[in-house]
mmCIF file of C-alpha atoms in Angstrom:
data_model
loop_
_atom_site.group_PDB
_atom_site.id
_atom_site.type_symbol
_atom_site.label_atom_id
_atom_site.label_comp_id
_atom_site.label_asym_id
_atom_site.label_seq_id
_atom_site.Cartn_x
_atom_site.Cartn_y
_atom_site.Cartn_z
ATOM 1 C CA MET A 10 23.742 24.550 -13.748
ATOM 2 C CA TRP A 11 26.552 25.014 -11.619
ATOM 3 C CA ARG A 12 26.081 28.602 -11.294
ATOM 4 C CA GLN A 13 22.177 28.690 -10.395
ATOM 5 C CA ASN A 14 23.009 25.678 -8.265
ATOM 6 C CA LYS A 15 26.227 26.341 -6.665
ATOM 7 C CA VAL A 16 25.249 27.779 -3.128
ATOM 8 C CA LYS A 17 22.874 25.079 -2.864
ATOM 9 C CA VAL A 18 25.343 22.265 -3.655
ATOM 10 C CA ILE A 19 28.080 23.988 -1.269
ATOM 11 C CA VAL A 20 25.717 24.289 1.391
ATOM 12 C CA THR A 21 23.815 20.762 1.324
ATOM 13 C CA SER A 22 27.173 18.878 0.948
ATOM 14 C CA LEU A 23 28.325 20.597 3.999
ATOM 15 C CA VAL A 24 25.385 19.748 5.976
ATOM 16 C CA THR A 25 26.319 16.146 5.187
ATOM 17 C CA LEU A 26 29.433 16.730 7.404
ATOM 18 C CA VAL A 27 27.527 18.364 10.064
ATOM 19 C CA PRO A 28 27.581 15.029 12.178
ATOM 20 C CA CYS A 29 31.202 14.774 12.292
ATOM 21 C CA LEU A 30 30.883 18.329 14.522
ATOM 22 C CA ILE A 31 28.439 16.630 16.908
ATOM 23 C CA GLY A 32 30.394 14.273 17.219
ATOM 24 C CA LEU A 33 33.453 15.701 18.122
ATOM 25 C CA ALA A 34 31.122 18.113 20.668
ATOM 26 C CA LEU A 35 30.239 14.693 22.480
ATOM 27 C CA TRP A 36 33.547 13.105 21.994
ATOM 28 C CA ASN A 37 34.098 12.926 25.486
ATOM 29 C CA ARG A 38 30.729 11.320 25.984
ATOM 30 C CA LEU A 39 30.393 8.792 23.520
ATOM 31 C CA PRO A 40 32.019 5.326 23.942
ATOM 32 C CA GLU A 41 35.026 4.104 22.339
ATOM 33 C CA LEU A 42 32.732 1.226 20.318
ATOM 34 C CA VAL A 43 29.671 3.018 18.605
ATOM 35 C CA PRO A 44 26.347 1.320 17.148
ATOM 36 C CA THR A 45 26.800 1.862 13.398
ATOM 37 C CA HIS A 46 24.013 -0.609 12.558
ATOM 38 C CA PHE A 47 20.289 -0.766 13.788
ATOM 39 C CA ASN A 48 17.504 -3.855 12.862
ATOM 40 C CA PHE A 49 14.473 -2.894 11.934
ATOM 41 C CA GLN A 50 13.542 -3.113 15.609
ATOM 42 C CA GLY A 51 15.890 -0.619 16.467
ATOM 43 C CA VAL A 52 18.152 -2.548 18.327
ATOM 44 C CA ALA A 53 21.872 -2.001 17.449
ATOM 45 C CA ASP A 54 23.511 -5.162 15.870
ATOM 46 C CA ASP A 55 26.851 -3.619 14.660
ATOM 47 C CA TRP A 56 29.100 -1.321 16.579
ATOM 48 C CA SER A 57 32.368 0.750 15.266
ATOM 49 C CA SER A 58 35.067 2.805 16.368
ATOM 50 C CA LYS A 59 34.596 5.969 17.659
ATOM 51 C CA PRO A 60 36.638 7.685 15.168
ATOM 52 C CA PHE A 61 35.168 5.634 12.095
ATOM 53 C CA ALA A 62 31.707 6.284 12.937
ATOM 54 C CA VAL A 63 32.350 10.197 13.582
ATOM 55 C CA PHE A 64 34.023 11.136 10.549
ATOM 56 C CA ALA A 65 33.916 8.073 8.174
ATOM 57 C CA LEU A 66 30.140 7.754 8.048
ATOM 58 C CA PRO A 67 29.530 11.359 7.420
ATOM 59 C CA GLY A 68 32.573 11.136 4.881
ATOM 60 C CA PHE A 69 30.798 8.496 3.258
ATOM 61 C CA PHE A 70 27.722 10.518 2.569
ATOM 62 C CA PHE A 71 29.356 13.337 1.529
ATOM 63 C CA VAL A 72 31.575 11.510 -1.250
ATOM 64 C CA CYS A 73 27.881 10.192 -2.061
ATOM 65 C CA GLN A 74 26.614 13.845 -2.307
ATOM 66 C CA LEU A 75 29.272 14.728 -4.718
ATOM 67 C CA ILE A 76 29.007 12.113 -7.085
ATOM 68 C CA CYS A 77 25.353 12.672 -7.383
ATOM 69 C CA VAL A 78 25.883 16.457 -7.890
ATOM 70 C CA PHE A 79 28.289 15.691 -10.796
ATOM 71 C CA ALA A 80 25.732 13.338 -12.364
ATOM 72 C CA MET A 81 22.877 15.792 -11.974
ATOM 73 C CA LEU A 82 24.941 18.963 -13.363
ATOM 74 C CA HIS A 83 26.799 17.299 -16.158
ATOM 75 C CA ASP A 84 23.631 15.568 -17.645
ATOM 76 C CA PRO A 85 23.478 16.641 -21.222
ATOM 77 C CA LYS A 86 19.212 17.091 -20.521
ATOM 78 C CA GLY A 87 20.285 18.457 -16.870
ATOM 79 C CA GLU A 88 17.795 21.341 -17.339
ATOM 80 C CA ASN A 89 15.022 19.306 -17.828
ATOM 81 C CA ILE A 90 15.362 17.721 -14.053
ATOM 82 C CA GLY A 91 14.087 20.941 -12.611
ATOM 83 C CA GLU A 92 15.543 23.584 -10.189
ATOM 84 C CA LYS A 93 12.770 22.193 -7.810
ATOM 85 C CA LEU A 94 13.638 18.889 -7.995
ATOM 86 C CA ILE A 95 17.546 19.340 -7.920
ATOM 87 C CA SER A 96 16.660 21.604 -4.561
ATOM 88 C CA ILE A 97 14.716 18.303 -3.082
ATOM 89 C CA LEU A 98 17.483 15.774 -4.463
ATOM 90 C CA LEU A 99 20.393 17.906 -3.005
ATOM 91 C CA TRP A 100 19.023 17.793 0.263
ATOM 92 C CA VAL A 101 18.017 14.009 0.700
ATOM 93 C CA LEU A 102 21.602 12.793 1.473
ATOM 94 C CA PRO A 103 22.088 15.601 3.982
ATOM 95 C CA VAL A 104 18.900 15.005 5.939
ATOM 96 C CA THR A 105 19.818 11.083 5.792
ATOM 97 C CA SER A 106 23.167 11.883 6.777
ATOM 98 C CA MET A 107 21.755 14.169 9.852
ATOM 99 C CA VAL A 108 18.958 11.535 11.217
ATOM 100 C CA VAL A 109 21.796 9.004 10.737
ATOM 101 C CA GLY A 110 24.138 10.542 12.796
ATOM 102 C CA VAL A 111 21.760 11.974 15.536
ATOM 103 C CA CYS A 112 20.263 8.260 16.302
ATOM 104 C CA MET A 113 23.640 7.147 16.361
ATOM 105 C CA TYR A 114 24.874 9.511 18.811
ATOM 106 C CA MET A 115 21.532 9.467 20.741
ATOM 107 C CA TYR A 116 21.288 5.224 20.752
ATOM 108 C CA ALA A 117 25.329 5.786 21.865
ATOM 109 C CA LEU A 118 24.309 8.092 24.938
ATOM 110 C CA ASN A 119 21.946 5.996 26.092
ATOM 111 C CA ILE A 120 19.133 8.226 25.009
ATOM 112 C CA ARG A 121 16.398 5.692 23.373
ATOM 113 C CA ILE A 122 14.640 6.301 20.084
ATOM 114 C CA ASN A 123 12.704 4.239 17.873
ATOM 115 C CA ILE A 124 14.965 4.004 15.167
ATOM 116 C CA GLY A 125 13.076 1.411 13.264
ATOM 117 C CA PHE A 126 10.108 3.764 13.035
ATOM 118 C CA VAL A 127 12.066 6.578 12.065
ATOM 119 C CA SER A 128 13.935 4.747 9.316
ATOM 120 C CA ILE A 129 11.312 3.546 7.748
ATOM 121 C CA THR A 130 8.874 7.212 8.327
ATOM 122 C CA LEU A 131 11.936 8.774 6.383
ATOM 123 C CA ILE A 132 11.472 6.323 3.108
ATOM 124 C CA GLY A 133 7.708 6.741 3.121
ATOM 125 C CA ILE A 134 7.926 10.578 3.335
ATOM 126 C CA LEU A 135 10.787 10.528 0.348
ATOM 127 C CA GLN A 136 8.418 8.512 -1.603
ATOM 128 C CA ILE A 137 6.011 10.759 -1.248
ATOM 129 C CA VAL A 138 7.893 13.669 -2.039
ATOM 130 C CA LEU A 139 9.407 11.868 -5.238
ATOM 131 C CA GLY A 140 6.297 10.537 -6.176
ATOM 132 C CA ASN A 141 4.747 14.054 -6.397
ATOM 133 C CA LEU A 142 7.392 15.353 -8.530
ATOM 134 C CA MET A 143 7.336 12.572 -10.931
ATOM 135 C CA PRO A 144 4.711 13.704 -13.073
ATOM 136 C CA LYS A 145 6.606 17.030 -13.770
ATOM 137 C CA LEU A 146 9.879 15.464 -14.447
ATOM 138 C CA ARG A 147 11.059 16.140 -18.186
ATOM 139 C CA HIS A 148 13.680 13.629 -20.180
ATOM 140 C CA ASN A 149 16.842 13.223 -18.597
ATOM 141 C CA TYR A 150 19.486 11.071 -18.226
ATOM 142 C CA THR A 151 19.994 11.007 -14.310
ATOM 143 C CA VAL A 152 16.739 11.299 -12.599
ATOM 144 C CA GLY A 153 13.702 9.183 -13.170
ATOM 145 C CA ILE A 154 12.960 6.000 -14.209
ATOM 146 C CA LYS A 155 15.236 5.094 -16.728
ATOM 147 C CA THR A 156 14.220 2.004 -18.561
ATOM 148 C CA ALA A 157 15.262 1.650 -22.476
ATOM 149 C CA TRP A 158 11.817 2.226 -23.381
ATOM 150 C CA THR A 159 11.322 5.639 -21.764
ATOM 151 C CA LEU A 160 15.060 7.078 -22.475
ATOM 152 C CA SER A 161 14.086 6.154 -26.269
ATOM 153 C CA ASP A 162 11.137 7.595 -26.189
ATOM 154 C CA PRO A 163 9.648 10.837 -25.017
ATOM 155 C CA GLU A 164 5.948 9.816 -24.761
ATOM 156 C CA ASN A 165 6.797 6.789 -23.146
ATOM 157 C CA TRP A 166 8.518 8.690 -20.777
ATOM 158 C CA TYR A 167 5.862 11.187 -19.965
ATOM 159 C CA HIS A 168 3.249 8.262 -19.065
ATOM 160 C CA THR A 169 5.687 6.154 -17.402
ATOM 161 C CA HIS A 170 6.081 9.241 -15.193
ATOM 162 C CA ARG A 171 2.563 9.857 -14.430
ATOM 163 C CA VAL A 172 2.170 6.277 -13.260
ATOM 164 C CA ALA A 173 5.458 6.321 -11.342
ATOM 165 C CA GLY A 174 3.718 9.724 -9.715
ATOM 166 C CA TRP A 175 0.764 7.541 -8.236
ATOM 167 C CA SER A 176 2.623 4.371 -7.164
ATOM 168 C CA LEU A 177 5.220 5.884 -5.254
ATOM 169 C CA VAL A 178 2.818 8.237 -3.387
ATOM 170 C CA ALA A 179 0.690 5.091 -2.844
ATOM 171 C CA ALA A 180 3.740 3.039 -1.413
ATOM 172 C CA GLY A 181 4.616 5.891 0.430
ATOM 173 C CA VAL A 182 1.496 6.453 2.435
ATOM 174 C CA LEU A 183 1.233 3.110 2.969
ATOM 175 C CA THR A 184 4.489 2.796 4.245
ATOM 176 C CA LEU A 185 3.716 5.582 6.673
ATOM 177 C CA ALA A 186 0.318 3.978 7.851
ATOM 178 C CA THR A 187 2.395 0.451 8.356
ATOM 179 C CA ALA A 188 5.079 2.097 10.004
ATOM 180 C CA LEU A 189 4.631 0.744 13.509
ATOM 181 C CA LEU A 190 4.815 -2.677 12.330
ATOM 182 C CA MET A 191 8.372 -1.824 11.488
ATOM 183 C CA SER A 192 7.996 -4.730 9.067
ATOM 184 C CA PRO A 193 11.855 -5.261 6.750
ATOM 185 C CA TRP A 194 9.650 -7.354 4.698
ATOM 186 C CA LEU A 195 6.285 -5.104 4.124
ATOM 187 C CA MET A 196 8.640 -2.161 3.904
ATOM 188 C CA LEU A 197 10.843 -3.989 0.542
ATOM 189 C CA ILE A 198 7.704 -4.849 -0.893
ATOM 190 C CA LEU A 199 6.287 -1.675 -0.772
ATOM 191 C CA THR A 200 9.387 0.224 -1.942
ATOM 192 C CA VAL A 201 10.131 -2.650 -4.634
ATOM 193 C CA ALA A 202 6.113 -2.549 -6.372
ATOM 194 C CA GLY A 203 6.194 1.697 -6.098
ATOM 195 C CA ILE A 204 9.078 1.280 -8.563
ATOM 196 C CA ALA A 205 8.239 -1.907 -10.603
ATOM 197 C CA VAL A 206 4.951 -0.754 -11.480
ATOM 198 C CA PRO A 207 5.933 2.070 -13.975
ATOM 199 C CA ILE A 208 8.845 0.142 -15.329
ATOM 200 C CA VAL A 209 6.207 -2.604 -15.944
ATOM 201 C CA TYR A 210 4.091 -0.084 -17.439
ATOM 202 C CA SER A 211 7.008 1.359 -19.408
ATOM 203 C CA PHE A 212 7.320 -2.027 -20.923
ATOM 204 C CA ILE A 213 3.535 -2.335 -21.680
ATOM 205 C CA TYR A 214 3.484 1.200 -23.338
ATOM 206 C CA TYR A 215 6.613 0.377 -25.508
ATOM 207 C CA ARG A 216 4.861 -3.264 -27.031
ATOM 208 C CA GLN A 217 1.271 -1.590 -27.361
ATOM 209 C CA HIS A 218 2.991 1.257 -29.442
ATOM 210 C CA LYS A 219 5.425 -1.083 -31.300
ATOM 211 C CA SER A 220 2.733 -3.181 -32.940
ATOM 212 C CA GLN A 221 0.530 0.196 -33.678
ATOM 213 C CA GLY A 222 3.363 1.289 -35.369
#
């Protein structure tokens, strides 16, 4: 799988570090303390040193990207993940790194944007994208709803991921529809529900077919 995805892996991994280049370009304009955490109202509530904000945060995303790449490319059933899904998953952390970096620098330069709305919107879009791909995801050990019941039964995997497709899309649509409310609890409830529904379904499917067996 490395040969087929080598260019994608290199490009996406390097994109996670683009905020470092942006930070260097803005270095003389950035304050010594840069906001690195925001509440859901888009107000900064924690600050870090300029070197940490410019280099450490993108570096964190870069390391996470490498860990995810290693896990996907060394999955014994990695070919079941599919090229399309791998391509999308490889862009999740780079896009997140870029959005976080740009929002952080804009806030530091007193260019106000609604960071809470941007964050919730990004989560909603990701849920919808993943929801559309879940039903097409074949049995593997890295990506998907990995319960004891789905991993041990391909039929359970198939039906659970069809349910996961619907639940994630529904959660994503509701997240986008309520993004302007910027409610962390509502977003958390929708996110947990989108994942919990297929997990519960997986268990119910297992119990039903166990009793039938």
